[in-house]
mmCIF file of C-alpha atoms and ligand atoms in Angstrom:
data_model
loop_
_atom_site.group_PDB
_atom_site.id
_atom_site.type_symbol
_atom_site.label_atom_id
_atom_site.label_comp_id
_atom_site.label_asym_id
_atom_site.label_seq_id
_atom_site.Cartn_x
_atom_site.Cartn_y
_atom_site.Cartn_z
ATOM 1 C CA MET A 1 -103.819 -177.310 27.423
ATOM 2 C CA THR A 2 -105.193 -179.019 24.345
ATOM 3 C CA THR A 3 -106.625 -182.527 24.225
ATOM 4 C CA TYR A 4 -105.368 -184.566 21.298
ATOM 5 C CA HIS A 5 -106.388 -187.933 19.943
ATOM 6 C CA ALA A 6 -103.449 -190.195 19.209
ATOM 7 C CA SER A 7 -103.264 -193.464 17.347
ATOM 8 C CA CYS A 8 -100.900 -195.879 15.721
ATOM 9 C CA HIS A 9 -101.046 -196.236 11.946
ATOM 10 C CA CYS A 10 -103.552 -199.077 11.752
ATOM 11 C CA GLY A 11 -105.762 -197.675 14.507
ATOM 12 C CA ALA A 12 -105.554 -200.723 16.767
ATOM 13 C CA VAL A 13 -104.064 -198.550 19.515
ATOM 14 C CA SER A 14 -105.402 -195.118 20.376
ATOM 15 C CA TYR A 15 -105.667 -192.750 23.311
ATOM 16 C CA ASP A 16 -106.457 -189.189 24.275
ATOM 17 C CA VAL A 17 -103.928 -186.927 25.927
ATOM 18 C CA GLU A 18 -103.932 -183.377 27.231
ATOM 19 C CA LEU A 19 -100.706 -181.510 26.596
ATOM 20 C CA GLU A 20 -99.026 -178.497 25.087
ATOM 21 C CA LEU A 21 -96.729 -178.964 22.127
ATOM 22 C CA GLU A 22 -93.840 -177.455 24.085
ATOM 23 C CA GLY A 23 -90.633 -178.872 25.491
ATOM 24 C CA LEU A 24 -90.580 -181.579 22.834
ATOM 25 C CA ALA A 25 -87.604 -183.885 22.756
ATOM 26 C CA THR A 26 -85.786 -186.231 20.479
ATOM 27 C CA CYS A 27 -83.247 -188.753 21.667
ATOM 28 C CA ASN A 28 -80.228 -190.384 20.097
ATOM 29 C CA CYS A 29 -80.276 -193.645 22.061
ATOM 30 C CA SER A 30 -80.045 -196.943 20.213
ATOM 31 C CA MET A 31 -83.854 -197.138 20.136
ATOM 32 C CA CYS A 32 -84.944 -193.558 19.401
ATOM 33 C CA GLY A 33 -82.065 -192.960 17.015
ATOM 34 C CA ARG A 34 -83.518 -195.685 14.843
ATOM 35 C CA SER A 35 -87.219 -195.089 15.248
ATOM 36 C CA GLY A 36 -87.269 -191.281 15.349
ATOM 37 C CA ALA A 37 -90.036 -190.434 17.807
ATOM 38 C CA ILE A 38 -90.622 -186.808 18.821
ATOM 39 C CA MET A 39 -91.662 -186.971 22.438
ATOM 40 C CA ALA A 40 -93.672 -184.982 24.915
ATOM 41 C CA PHE A 41 -93.364 -186.009 28.562
ATOM 42 C CA VAL A 42 -96.595 -186.032 30.546
ATOM 43 C CA PRO A 43 -97.756 -187.579 33.832
ATOM 44 C CA ARG A 44 -99.031 -191.095 33.069
ATOM 45 C CA GLY A 45 -102.528 -190.117 34.213
ATOM 46 C CA LYS A 46 -102.817 -187.662 31.313
ATOM 47 C CA VAL A 47 -103.084 -190.611 28.905
ATOM 48 C CA GLU A 48 -106.766 -191.460 28.885
ATOM 49 C CA ASN A 49 -109.138 -193.775 27.000
ATOM 50 C CA LEU A 50 -106.315 -196.072 25.980
ATOM 51 C CA GLN A 51 -107.747 -198.533 23.473
ATOM 52 C CA GLY A 52 -106.035 -201.628 22.131
ATOM 53 C CA GLU A 53 -103.552 -201.986 24.991
ATOM 54 C CA GLU A 54 -103.558 -205.750 24.296
ATOM 55 C CA LYS A 55 -102.169 -204.996 20.823
ATOM 56 C CA LEU A 56 -99.140 -203.255 22.281
ATOM 57 C CA THR A 57 -95.946 -205.241 22.482
ATOM 58 C CA ASP A 58 -93.765 -204.108 25.346
ATOM 59 C CA TYR A 59 -90.073 -203.772 24.620
ATOM 60 C CA GLN A 60 -87.346 -202.979 27.100
ATOM 61 C CA PHE A 61 -83.596 -202.823 26.924
ATOM 62 C CA GLY A 62 -80.625 -201.516 28.895
ATOM 63 C CA LYS A 63 -81.699 -200.627 32.419
ATOM 64 C CA ALA A 64 -85.273 -201.618 31.485
ATOM 65 C CA SER A 65 -86.561 -198.407 33.040
ATOM 66 C CA ILE A 66 -88.767 -197.485 30.086
ATOM 67 C CA HIS A 67 -91.471 -199.502 28.351
ATOM 68 C CA HIS A 68 -90.964 -198.874 24.641
ATOM 69 C CA ALA A 69 -94.330 -200.145 23.454
ATOM 70 C CA PHE A 70 -95.184 -200.611 19.813
ATOM 71 C CA CYS A 71 -98.280 -201.739 17.958
ATOM 72 C CA SER A 72 -97.979 -205.437 17.153
ATOM 73 C CA VAL A 73 -99.983 -204.911 13.953
ATOM 74 C CA CYS A 74 -98.401 -201.861 12.268
ATOM 75 C CA GLY A 75 -95.208 -201.350 14.286
ATOM 76 C CA VAL A 76 -95.788 -197.684 15.164
ATOM 77 C CA ARG A 77 -94.766 -196.495 18.649
ATOM 78 C CA PRO A 78 -97.612 -194.283 19.880
ATOM 79 C CA LEU A 79 -96.281 -193.986 23.424
ATOM 80 C CA ALA A 80 -93.781 -195.215 25.959
ATOM 81 C CA TRP A 81 -93.892 -195.059 29.728
ATOM 82 C CA GLY A 82 -91.724 -195.386 32.776
ATOM 83 C CA LYS A 83 -90.662 -193.720 35.996
ATOM 84 C CA GLY A 84 -89.170 -190.264 35.807
ATOM 85 C CA PRO A 85 -86.190 -189.113 37.882
ATOM 86 C CA ASP A 86 -88.622 -188.191 40.667
ATOM 87 C CA GLY A 87 -90.056 -191.721 40.730
ATOM 88 C CA ALA A 88 -93.415 -190.661 39.310
ATOM 89 C CA GLU A 89 -94.961 -192.558 36.412
ATOM 90 C CA HIS A 90 -94.577 -190.623 33.179
ATOM 91 C CA ALA A 91 -95.715 -191.273 29.647
ATOM 92 C CA MET A 92 -93.663 -190.328 26.633
ATOM 93 C CA VAL A 93 -96.171 -189.362 23.980
ATOM 94 C CA ASN A 94 -94.950 -189.689 20.407
ATOM 95 C CA VAL A 95 -96.375 -186.426 19.089
ATOM 96 C CA ARG A 96 -96.018 -187.746 15.531
ATOM 97 C CA CYS A 97 -99.055 -189.882 16.393
ATOM 98 C CA LEU A 98 -101.320 -186.960 17.359
ATOM 99 C CA GLU A 99 -104.212 -186.233 15.037
ATOM 100 C CA GLY A 100 -104.224 -182.815 13.383
ATOM 101 C CA VAL A 101 -100.607 -181.983 14.194
ATOM 102 C CA ASP A 102 -98.295 -180.864 11.394
ATOM 103 C CA VAL A 103 -95.094 -182.719 12.243
ATOM 104 C CA HIS A 104 -93.100 -180.310 10.087
ATOM 105 C CA GLY A 105 -94.316 -177.421 12.213
ATOM 106 C CA LEU A 106 -93.069 -178.862 15.497
ATOM 107 C CA THR A 107 -90.175 -177.303 17.360
ATOM 108 C CA VAL A 108 -87.864 -179.730 19.110
ATOM 109 C CA ALA A 109 -86.704 -177.995 22.294
ATOM 110 C CA HIS A 110 -84.457 -180.701 23.715
ATOM 111 C CA THR A 111 -82.103 -183.215 22.217
ATOM 112 C CA TYR A 112 -81.626 -185.865 24.840
ATOM 113 C CA ASP A 113 -78.275 -187.627 24.757
ATOM 114 C CA GLY A 114 -79.572 -191.093 25.562
ATOM 115 C CA ARG A 115 -76.668 -192.653 23.697
ATOM 116 C CA SER A 116 -74.229 -191.558 26.403
ATOM 117 C CA ARG A 117 -76.284 -192.968 29.290
HETATM 118 ZN ZN1 ZN B 201 -101.188 -200.291 14.714
#
């Protein structure tokens, strides 16, 4: 496991997260299809030292099962969260927001068909 520092563009929102850059997913739902996050799913507790939570605007749609948060200053989506199929709280880390990660070197393992759900 590697610990990464993540932030939005303006730096108002940041956090640390321990994860491996494996099992990454993109999604074609009406939200992700537009905003293009590459996501890693981690237990919510893996997101630590969250700064600037008050700058996050929560956004929900559809079944409102996921909090699609974005920075109210710069508009970047550093993370989302919600309950997984097992009922546990998960965070969806936008790995594009991790410091020191070459986004062109990432391998997307799963394409999630959110559009059909
Ligand atoms: Zn920001």
